[in-house]
Amino acid sequence: MNKKRVWAAIGVLAAGGALSLLVGAALARDPYTREELAEQEKALLASVDHGRDLWHGSNPSISTNGLACGNCHPDAAASNPHTFPKYQADVGKVIALRDMINWCITTPQAGKPLDADGDDMIAMEAYAFYLYRGKQIMPGLATEQTSPVVVKSGVGYPKKGSGVGYDK
Amino acid sequence: MIDLKNASRRDFLSISGRAGLATLVASAVGINVGMVEVLTAGTSKKITPFRFAILTDAHLFSIDDHKFDIFLAQAVEQVNAMSPAPDFVVYGGDIAQNGRDDQLVKGRKILSKLKMPIHFIPGEHDWYLDMGAAWKGHFGSPTWSMNHKGVHMIGMNSILVRDFWTAAGMSAKQRMDTMEMLESPIAGPWGVREEQLEWLKKDVKALGSETPVVVFTHSPLWDYYPRWNFQTEDAPEVRSILSKFERVMSFHGHVHQTVYNKIGNMSSVGTLSTSWPWPYPDVQLAYPEMRMTRSDPAMIQDGEGPQHIDLEADFQGTMHYDPFGNMLQPSIKDGFKI
Ligand SMILES: [Fe+2]
Ligand SMILES: [Fe+2]
């Protein structure tokens, strides 16, 4: 490409950009503002926080024997959310994380399973995934016990008002 | 027991140096695991060989016919059926889940079926509802020692924390709830604290360095994973008081998993619980071959069980995990030297 052609190409690109900007004003929205992003993160962390409470027994219907997920999975350890979906031998098929959560509700906790699409289930998943953030997604890793992020203090995620710990 | 592959010259020296007459005998166990038995010969103080058992972490709930009641009862049956029979049993803490008297009473009743004497130390789940009042009423002092067939046995309360509840205005129940959560960000580190350290100094003062010593605490006497209180804050002081002995064995509950470590003259062994297994924290173990494999959540008792220890005349110990499931590595299935 010679110099002239390059300039011509840039000219076309610039014109196209201006065009899409004009169209965009009608059809698409502006990028999220910092405030909007902060709101979204707040909503996510509220779900994570609700999930942590659920993992520690805040919903009595998911356990009839007093056990909570946190008893066996401190800091969500060994829940391995990044390995789902995968084959679960006891069920005999490939299942999603929410199925495994319900399996642990009905088996070790002898509780009532959660609605797979309900806010509680999403919060349960949000907590597990948040504590495994940054871990490589590896569906099907069945023989290894993996660890969540190392939590030095606090609960393992930014939690307003607690005053203790914030592990990003 | 050390891992041949990872054994440094320093490890070797620290073991042989301490024991004086130690010899190392290699024995291949498993495929990738090299194990070494440390044989101490010629210690002036011979003991009469015997066996004892450890039961721990039953975590009994205030629910009738709970599965953990049954698991503990099964472990009691298993210990009663051992041949030769253990001389005594040590209970390593966490009888109760929520520190309630009815839970401690239930545990005492199930454990009363044991044919041999039993000695108790407390866990955090037994203690923080009433600061050990009910526990002490049932099981006596948490700090004790006894001499058995030439071995000095010590029990201590390692779950003492600094007061986090008074300033926060917490109720007894809130204090207990806080301590129940393994990864609680609120309660600080555990320890045996000043009074027991003083007691320990006096307790071992008159003993010669050749005396074999076995010590029981709920939490490990080494810095394993502070976040889950897999540690005892003043363990260095404990180890320093016990450093004059040729060899010390430490057994601890709380971690609900197989784990081994050796620091100076002290070998340290984690015991299985009878309630549920815990995952391994994300730390590098000095003896990784001691890890159990992943427990199968579909096998409701996988990763649980009692254990027994055979002590030989020269204070060699063989630790046997007696699990209900099958998650042990081949290298520890038939017992391992400690
Ligand atoms: Fe425990
Ligand atoms: Fe414990």
Coordinates of C-alpha atoms and ligand atoms in Angstrom, one line a residue:
Chain A
M1 CA 0.0 0.0 0.0
N2 CA 1.4 3.4 -0.9
K3 CA 1.1 6.5 1.2
K4 CA -1.8 8.0 -0.7
R5 CA -3.8 4.7 -0.4
V6 CA -3.2 4.6 3.3
W7 CA -4.5 8.1 3.8
A8 CA -7.5 7.3 1.7
A9 CA -8.2 4.2 3.8
I10 CA -8.0 6.2 7.0
G11 CA -10.3 8.8 5.5
V12 CA -12.9 6.1 4.8
L13 CA -12.5 4.7 8.4
A14 CA -12.9 8.1 9.9
A15 CA -16.1 8.7 7.8
G16 CA -17.4 5.3 8.9
G17 CA -16.7 6.2 12.5
A18 CA -18.6 9.4 12.2
L19 CA -21.5 7.6 10.6
S20 CA -21.7 4.9 13.3
L21 CA -21.5 7.6 15.9
L22 CA -24.5 9.3 14.4
V23 CA -26.4 6.0 14.1
G24 CA -25.3 5.0 17.6
A25 CA -26.9 8.1 19.1
A26 CA -30.2 6.7 18.0
L27 CA -29.7 2.9 18.6
A28 CA -27.1 2.3 21.3
R29 CA -26.3 3.7 24.7
D30 CA -23.2 5.5 26.0
P31 CA -20.6 3.4 27.8
Y32 CA -21.3 2.8 31.4
T33 CA -20.2 5.6 33.7
R34 CA -18.0 5.0 36.7
E35 CA -21.1 5.4 38.9
E36 CA -23.1 2.9 37.0
L37 CA -20.2 0.4 37.1
A38 CA -19.9 0.9 40.8
E39 CA -23.7 0.2 41.2
Q40 CA -23.3 -3.0 39.2
E41 CA -20.3 -4.2 41.3
K42 CA -22.3 -3.4 44.4
A43 CA -25.2 -5.5 43.1
L44 CA -22.8 -8.4 42.4
L45 CA -21.1 -8.1 45.8
A46 CA -24.5 -8.0 47.5
S47 CA -25.3 -11.3 45.9
V48 CA -21.8 -12.7 46.9
D49 CA -22.5 -11.6 50.4
H50 CA -25.9 -13.2 50.5
G51 CA -24.3 -16.3 49.1
R52 CA -21.8 -16.3 51.9
D53 CA -24.6 -16.2 54.5
L54 CA -26.3 -19.1 52.7
W55 CA -23.1 -21.1 52.7
H56 CA -23.0 -20.5 56.4
G57 CA -26.6 -21.7 57.2
S58 CA -28.8 -18.6 56.8
N59 CA -31.6 -20.6 55.0
P60 CA -32.7 -23.4 57.3
S61 CA -34.7 -25.1 54.5
I62 CA -31.5 -26.3 52.8
S63 CA -30.4 -28.4 55.8
T64 CA -32.2 -30.7 58.2
N65 CA -29.2 -32.0 60.1
G66 CA -27.7 -28.7 61.3
L67 CA -24.9 -28.8 58.7
A68 CA -24.0 -25.9 56.5
C69 CA -21.8 -25.8 53.5
G70 CA -19.2 -23.8 55.4
N71 CA -18.7 -26.6 57.9
C72 CA -17.1 -28.7 55.1
H73 CA -16.1 -26.0 52.7
P74 CA -14.4 -23.2 54.7
D75 CA -13.8 -20.2 52.4
A76 CA -15.6 -22.3 49.8
A77 CA -12.6 -24.6 49.6
A78 CA -12.9 -27.8 47.6
S79 CA -16.1 -26.6 45.9
N80 CA -14.2 -26.2 42.7
P81 CA -16.7 -24.1 40.7
H82 CA -14.2 -23.6 37.9
T83 CA -14.4 -27.4 37.1
F84 CA -18.0 -27.4 36.2
P85 CA -19.9 -28.6 34.1
K86 CA -18.5 -32.1 34.6
Y87 CA -19.4 -35.7 35.0
Q88 CA -20.7 -36.6 38.5
A89 CA -20.4 -40.3 39.1
D90 CA -23.2 -40.5 41.6
V91 CA -25.7 -38.8 39.2
G92 CA -24.2 -40.6 36.2
K93 CA -24.1 -37.5 33.9
V94 CA -22.6 -34.2 33.2
I95 CA -24.0 -31.6 35.6
A96 CA -23.7 -27.9 36.2
L97 CA -22.4 -26.2 39.4
R98 CA -26.0 -25.5 40.6
D99 CA -26.8 -29.2 40.3
M100 CA -23.8 -30.1 42.5
I101 CA -24.9 -27.4 45.0
N102 CA -28.3 -29.0 45.1
W103 CA -26.7 -32.4 45.4
C104 CA -24.7 -31.3 48.4
I105 CA -27.9 -29.7 49.8
T106 CA -29.9 -33.0 49.5
T107 CA -27.2 -35.5 50.3
P108 CA -24.8 -34.3 53.1
Q109 CA -27.3 -31.8 54.4
A110 CA -30.5 -33.8 53.8
G111 CA -32.2 -30.5 52.9
K112 CA -34.7 -29.2 50.4
P113 CA -33.1 -28.3 47.0
L114 CA -33.1 -24.7 45.9
D115 CA -34.9 -23.4 42.8
A116 CA -32.2 -23.7 40.2
D117 CA -33.0 -20.2 38.8
G118 CA -33.8 -18.5 42.1
D119 CA -31.9 -15.6 43.7
D120 CA -30.6 -17.9 46.4
M121 CA -29.0 -20.3 44.0
I122 CA -27.4 -17.5 42.0
A123 CA -26.0 -16.1 45.2
M124 CA -24.7 -19.5 46.2
E125 CA -22.8 -19.6 42.9
A126 CA -21.7 -16.0 43.1
Y127 CA -20.0 -16.7 46.4
A128 CA -18.2 -19.8 45.1
F129 CA -17.1 -18.2 41.9
Y130 CA -16.0 -15.0 43.6
L131 CA -13.7 -17.0 46.0
Y132 CA -12.2 -18.8 43.0
R133 CA -11.7 -15.7 40.9
G134 CA -8.7 -15.7 38.7
K135 CA -8.5 -19.5 38.7
Q136 CA -8.2 -21.2 35.4
I137 CA -11.5 -22.6 34.0
M138 CA -10.9 -26.4 33.8
P139 CA -14.1 -28.3 33.2
G140 CA -14.0 -31.9 34.4
L141 CA -11.0 -31.7 36.7
A142 CA -12.2 -34.5 39.0
T143 CA -9.3 -36.0 40.9
E144 CA -7.6 -32.9 42.2
Q145 CA -8.7 -30.9 45.2
T146 CA -8.2 -27.2 44.3
S147 CA -8.1 -24.2 46.5
P148 CA -9.9 -20.8 46.3
V149 CA -8.0 -17.6 46.4
V150 CA -5.9 -17.2 49.6
V151 CA -7.9 -15.1 52.0
K152 CA -5.6 -13.3 54.4
S153 CA -8.3 -11.6 56.4
G154 CA -11.9 -10.7 56.3
V155 CA -14.4 -12.6 54.2
G156 CA -12.5 -12.8 50.9
Y157 CA -14.2 -10.0 49.0
P158 CA -14.8 -6.2 49.6
K159 CA -17.5 -5.9 52.2
K160 CA -18.6 -2.5 53.2
G161 CA -19.0 -1.7 56.8
S162 CA -17.2 -4.7 58.3
G163 CA -14.0 -2.8 58.7
V164 CA -12.0 -5.9 58.6
G165 CA -10.2 -7.3 55.6
Y166 CA -10.4 -6.7 52.0
D167 CA -8.8 -9.2 49.7
K168 CA -9.0 -8.2 46.1
Chain B
M1 CA 9.7 -40.6 58.7
I2 CA 10.9 -38.3 56.0
D3 CA 10.4 -38.0 52.3
L4 CA 13.6 -39.3 50.8
K5 CA 13.3 -37.1 47.7
N6 CA 12.9 -33.9 49.6
A7 CA 15.2 -34.8 52.5
S8 CA 17.9 -32.2 52.8
R9 CA 21.1 -32.7 54.6
R10 CA 19.8 -30.4 57.3
D11 CA 16.7 -32.6 57.9
F12 CA 19.0 -35.6 58.2
L13 CA 21.3 -33.9 60.7
S14 CA 18.5 -32.6 62.8
I15 CA 17.1 -36.1 63.2
S16 CA 20.3 -38.0 63.7
G17 CA 21.7 -35.2 65.8
R18 CA 18.8 -35.2 68.2
A19 CA 18.5 -38.9 68.7
G20 CA 22.2 -39.4 69.0
L21 CA 22.3 -43.0 67.9
A22 CA 19.7 -42.7 65.1
T23 CA 20.1 -44.8 62.0
L24 CA 18.2 -44.4 58.9
V25 CA 16.7 -47.4 57.1
A26 CA 15.2 -46.8 53.8
S27 CA 12.1 -48.7 52.8
A28 CA 10.2 -48.1 49.5
V29 CA 6.6 -47.5 50.1
G30 CA 4.4 -46.8 47.1
I31 CA 5.8 -45.9 43.8
N32 CA 6.9 -42.3 44.0
V33 CA 7.1 -42.1 47.7
G34 CA 10.4 -42.7 49.4
M35 CA 10.1 -43.2 53.2
V36 CA 12.7 -43.6 55.8
E37 CA 12.2 -45.0 59.2
V38 CA 14.2 -43.4 62.0
L39 CA 15.3 -46.1 64.4
T40 CA 16.5 -44.9 67.7
A41 CA 18.7 -47.5 69.3
G42 CA 20.2 -47.6 72.7
T43 CA 18.1 -45.1 74.6
S44 CA 18.6 -45.8 78.2
K45 CA 15.0 -45.6 79.0
K46 CA 13.0 -48.6 77.5
I47 CA 9.3 -48.5 77.6
T48 CA 6.8 -51.4 77.7
P49 CA 5.2 -51.5 74.3
F50 CA 1.6 -50.5 74.2
R51 CA -1.2 -49.2 72.1
F52 CA -3.6 -46.3 72.5
A53 CA -6.4 -44.9 70.4
I54 CA -7.5 -41.4 69.5
L55 CA -11.1 -40.4 68.8
T56 CA -11.8 -36.8 68.0
D57 CA -14.1 -34.1 66.4
A58 CA -17.5 -35.9 66.7
H59 CA -19.3 -32.5 66.4
L60 CA -22.6 -33.8 68.0
F61 CA -25.7 -31.7 67.3
S62 CA -28.8 -31.3 69.5
I63 CA -30.8 -33.5 67.1
D64 CA -31.8 -37.1 68.0
D65 CA -30.4 -40.0 66.1
H66 CA -28.1 -37.6 64.1
K67 CA -25.7 -39.3 61.7
F68 CA -22.7 -38.0 63.7
D69 CA -24.1 -39.8 66.8
I70 CA -24.0 -43.0 64.8
F71 CA -20.5 -42.3 63.4
L72 CA -19.1 -41.8 66.9
A73 CA -20.8 -44.9 68.2
Q74 CA -19.3 -46.9 65.3
A75 CA -15.9 -45.5 66.1
V76 CA -16.3 -46.6 69.7
E77 CA -17.2 -50.1 68.5
Q78 CA -14.2 -50.2 66.2
V79 CA -11.9 -49.2 69.1
N80 CA -13.5 -51.8 71.4
A81 CA -12.9 -54.5 68.8
M82 CA -9.2 -53.7 68.3
S83 CA -6.8 -56.5 69.1
P84 CA -4.7 -56.0 71.0
A85 CA -6.9 -53.6 72.8
P86 CA -5.7 -50.0 73.3
D87 CA -4.7 -49.3 76.9
F88 CA -6.6 -46.1 76.9
V89 CA -8.3 -43.6 74.5
V90 CA -7.6 -39.9 74.2
Y91 CA -10.5 -37.7 73.0
G92 CA -9.0 -34.8 71.0
G93 CA -11.8 -32.1 71.3
D94 CA -14.9 -30.9 69.5
I95 CA -17.4 -33.4 71.1
A96 CA -20.1 -30.8 70.7
Q97 CA -21.0 -28.7 67.7
N98 CA -22.5 -25.7 69.5
G99 CA -21.0 -26.0 73.0
R100 CA -24.3 -27.1 74.5
D101 CA -24.6 -29.2 77.6
D102 CA -26.9 -31.7 76.0
Q103 CA -24.4 -32.3 73.2
L104 CA -21.6 -32.9 75.7
V105 CA -23.9 -35.2 77.7
K106 CA -24.7 -37.2 74.5
G107 CA -21.0 -37.5 73.7
R108 CA -20.1 -38.7 77.2
K109 CA -22.9 -41.3 77.0
I110 CA -21.7 -42.7 73.7
L111 CA -18.1 -42.7 74.9
S112 CA -19.0 -44.4 78.1
K113 CA -19.4 -47.6 76.0
L114 CA -15.6 -47.7 75.6
K115 CA -14.0 -50.7 77.5
M116 CA -10.9 -48.7 78.4
P117 CA -10.2 -45.4 80.2
I118 CA -10.5 -42.2 78.3
H119 CA -8.8 -38.8 78.7
F120 CA -10.2 -35.6 77.3
I121 CA -9.0 -32.3 75.9
P122 CA -11.4 -29.6 74.6
G123 CA -11.9 -28.1 71.2
E124 CA -13.3 -24.7 70.3
H125 CA -16.8 -26.1 69.7
D126 CA -16.9 -27.4 73.3
W127 CA -15.9 -24.3 75.0
Y128 CA -17.2 -20.9 74.0
L129 CA -20.9 -21.0 75.0
D130 CA -20.0 -21.0 78.7
M131 CA -16.2 -20.7 78.6
G132 CA -15.7 -24.4 79.4
A133 CA -17.9 -24.6 82.5
A134 CA -20.1 -27.5 81.3
W135 CA -17.1 -29.2 79.6
K136 CA -15.0 -29.1 82.9
G137 CA -18.0 -30.3 84.8
H138 CA -18.2 -33.4 82.6
F139 CA -14.6 -34.1 81.8
G140 CA -12.4 -32.4 84.5
S141 CA -9.3 -30.3 84.0
P142 CA -8.3 -29.7 80.4
T143 CA -4.6 -29.7 81.5
W144 CA -3.2 -33.0 82.7
S145 CA -0.3 -35.4 82.5
M146 CA 0.2 -39.0 83.4
N147 CA 2.9 -41.6 83.2
H148 CA 2.1 -44.7 81.3
K149 CA 4.5 -47.7 80.9
G150 CA 7.5 -45.4 80.8
V151 CA 5.9 -42.6 78.6
H152 CA 5.0 -39.2 79.9
M153 CA 1.6 -38.2 78.4
I154 CA 0.4 -34.5 78.4
G155 CA -2.9 -33.0 77.6
M156 CA -3.4 -29.2 77.1
N157 CA -6.1 -26.8 76.1
S158 CA -4.9 -25.0 73.0
I159 CA -8.0 -23.1 71.9
L160 CA -7.8 -20.1 74.2
V161 CA -8.3 -16.8 72.4
R162 CA -8.2 -13.2 73.5
D163 CA -11.5 -11.6 74.6
F164 CA -13.1 -10.4 71.4
W165 CA -16.7 -10.5 72.8
T166 CA -16.9 -8.1 75.8
A167 CA -16.0 -4.9 73.9
A168 CA -18.3 -6.0 71.0
G169 CA -21.1 -6.6 73.5
M170 CA -21.7 -10.1 72.2
S171 CA -24.0 -12.7 73.9
A172 CA -22.7 -16.1 74.8
K173 CA -24.4 -17.5 71.8
Q174 CA -22.9 -14.9 69.5
R175 CA -19.5 -15.7 70.9
M176 CA -20.0 -19.4 70.3
D177 CA -21.3 -18.8 66.7
T178 CA -18.2 -16.8 66.0
M179 CA -15.9 -19.5 67.2
E180 CA -17.9 -22.2 65.3
M181 CA -17.0 -20.6 61.9
L182 CA -13.6 -22.0 60.9
E183 CA -12.9 -19.0 58.6
S184 CA -14.3 -16.4 61.0
P185 CA -12.6 -13.1 60.5
I186 CA -13.4 -12.0 64.0
A187 CA -11.8 -14.4 66.6
G188 CA -8.0 -14.1 66.8
P189 CA -5.4 -16.9 67.0
W190 CA -5.6 -19.7 69.6
G191 CA -3.0 -20.6 72.2
V192 CA -2.3 -22.5 75.4
R193 CA -1.4 -19.2 77.1
E194 CA 0.8 -18.2 80.0
E195 CA -0.8 -20.3 82.8
Q196 CA -0.5 -23.6 80.9
L197 CA 3.0 -22.7 79.8
E198 CA 4.0 -22.2 83.4
W199 CA 2.3 -25.5 84.3
L200 CA 4.1 -27.3 81.5
K201 CA 7.5 -26.0 82.6
K202 CA 6.9 -27.4 86.1
D203 CA 5.4 -30.6 84.8
V204 CA 8.4 -31.6 82.9
K205 CA 11.1 -30.1 85.1
A206 CA 12.1 -33.3 86.9
L207 CA 12.0 -35.5 83.8
G208 CA 15.3 -36.6 82.2
S209 CA 15.9 -35.9 78.6
E210 CA 15.6 -39.5 77.7
T211 CA 11.9 -39.7 78.8
P212 CA 9.6 -40.3 75.9
V213 CA 6.9 -37.6 75.8
V214 CA 3.6 -37.6 74.0
V215 CA 1.5 -34.4 73.9
F216 CA -2.2 -33.9 72.9
T217 CA -3.7 -30.6 71.9
H218 CA -6.7 -29.8 69.8
S219 CA -4.8 -27.6 67.3
P220 CA -1.5 -28.4 65.7
L221 CA 1.7 -27.3 67.6
W222 CA 3.1 -25.8 64.4
D223 CA 2.1 -23.0 62.0
Y224 CA 0.0 -24.9 59.4
Y225 CA -2.8 -22.5 58.3
P226 CA -3.6 -19.7 60.7
R227 CA -6.6 -18.6 58.7
W228 CA -8.5 -21.8 59.8
N229 CA -6.7 -21.9 63.2
F230 CA -4.6 -24.8 62.0
Q231 CA -2.0 -23.5 64.4
T232 CA -1.3 -22.6 68.1
E233 CA 0.0 -19.1 68.6
D234 CA 2.4 -20.0 71.4
A235 CA 3.4 -23.4 70.0
P236 CA 7.0 -22.2 69.7
E237 CA 7.1 -21.7 73.5
V238 CA 5.6 -25.2 74.0
R239 CA 8.2 -26.7 71.6
S240 CA 11.0 -24.8 73.4
I241 CA 9.9 -26.2 76.8
L242 CA 9.9 -29.7 75.4
S243 CA 13.1 -29.3 73.4
K244 CA 15.2 -30.9 76.1
F245 CA 13.7 -34.3 75.3
E246 CA 15.2 -36.6 72.8
R247 CA 11.9 -37.2 71.1
V248 CA 8.4 -35.8 71.5
M249 CA 5.3 -36.9 69.7
S250 CA 2.4 -34.5 69.2
F251 CA -1.1 -35.6 68.3
H252 CA -3.8 -33.1 67.4
G253 CA -7.4 -33.0 66.2
H254 CA -9.2 -30.0 64.6
V255 CA -7.8 -30.4 61.1
H256 CA -10.1 -33.4 60.2
Q257 CA -7.5 -34.7 57.8
T258 CA -4.3 -36.7 57.6
V259 CA -1.2 -34.6 58.0
Y260 CA 2.3 -35.0 59.4
N261 CA 5.1 -32.7 60.2
K262 CA 8.4 -32.8 62.1
I263 CA 10.0 -29.8 63.7
G264 CA 13.1 -30.3 65.8
N265 CA 12.6 -33.1 68.2
M266 CA 8.8 -33.1 67.7
S267 CA 6.8 -35.3 65.3
S268 CA 3.3 -34.0 64.8
V269 CA 0.4 -36.0 63.5
G270 CA -3.1 -34.9 62.6
T271 CA -6.0 -37.1 63.3
L272 CA -9.2 -37.8 61.3
S273 CA -12.5 -36.7 62.7
T274 CA -15.5 -39.0 63.1
S275 CA -17.8 -36.3 61.5
W276 CA -16.6 -34.9 58.2
P277 CA -13.3 -34.4 56.4
W278 CA -11.8 -31.0 55.7
P279 CA -10.1 -29.9 52.5
Y280 CA -6.4 -29.1 52.6
P281 CA -5.5 -25.5 52.7
D282 CA -3.4 -23.9 50.0
V283 CA 0.0 -24.4 51.7
Q284 CA 3.0 -26.4 50.8
L285 CA 3.3 -29.4 53.1
A286 CA 6.7 -30.7 54.1
Y287 CA 5.4 -34.2 53.8
P288 CA 2.9 -34.0 51.0
E289 CA 2.7 -37.8 50.7
M290 CA 0.7 -37.8 53.9
R291 CA -2.3 -36.2 52.2
M292 CA -5.4 -38.3 51.9
T293 CA -7.0 -38.4 48.5
R294 CA -10.2 -36.4 47.8
S295 CA -13.0 -37.8 49.8
D296 CA -16.0 -38.9 47.9
P297 CA -19.1 -36.9 48.9
A298 CA -21.3 -39.7 47.9
M299 CA -19.6 -42.0 50.4
I300 CA -21.1 -40.4 53.5
Q301 CA -18.3 -41.5 55.8
D302 CA -15.3 -41.2 53.5
G303 CA -12.4 -39.4 55.1
E304 CA -13.5 -40.1 58.7
G305 CA -12.6 -42.5 61.5
P306 CA -10.6 -43.2 64.6
Q307 CA -6.9 -44.0 64.8
H308 CA -4.5 -46.0 67.0
I309 CA -0.9 -45.7 67.8
D310 CA 1.5 -48.6 68.6
L311 CA 4.5 -47.5 70.7
E312 CA 7.5 -49.8 70.7
A313 CA 10.1 -50.4 73.4
D314 CA 12.5 -47.8 71.9
F315 CA 9.7 -45.1 71.6
Q316 CA 9.1 -45.8 67.9
G317 CA 5.5 -45.1 67.0
T318 CA 3.4 -46.5 64.2
M319 CA 0.3 -44.4 63.5
H320 CA -2.7 -46.3 62.0
Y321 CA -5.6 -44.4 60.6
D322 CA -8.7 -46.6 60.8
P323 CA -11.0 -44.9 58.3
F324 CA -14.5 -45.8 57.4
G325 CA -13.9 -44.9 53.8
N326 CA -11.0 -45.5 51.6
M327 CA -9.2 -42.2 51.0
L328 CA -5.8 -43.1 52.4
Q329 CA -2.8 -43.1 50.2
P330 CA -1.1 -46.5 49.8
S331 CA 1.8 -45.2 51.8
I332 CA -0.3 -44.8 54.9
K333 CA -2.8 -47.6 54.5
D334 CA -0.9 -50.0 56.7
G335 CA 0.3 -47.5 59.2
F336 CA 3.4 -45.3 59.1
K337 CA 6.3 -44.6 61.4
I338 CA 6.3 -41.4 63.3
Ligands
FE1 FE -13.5 -30.2 64.7
FE2 FE -11.9 -27.7 66.2

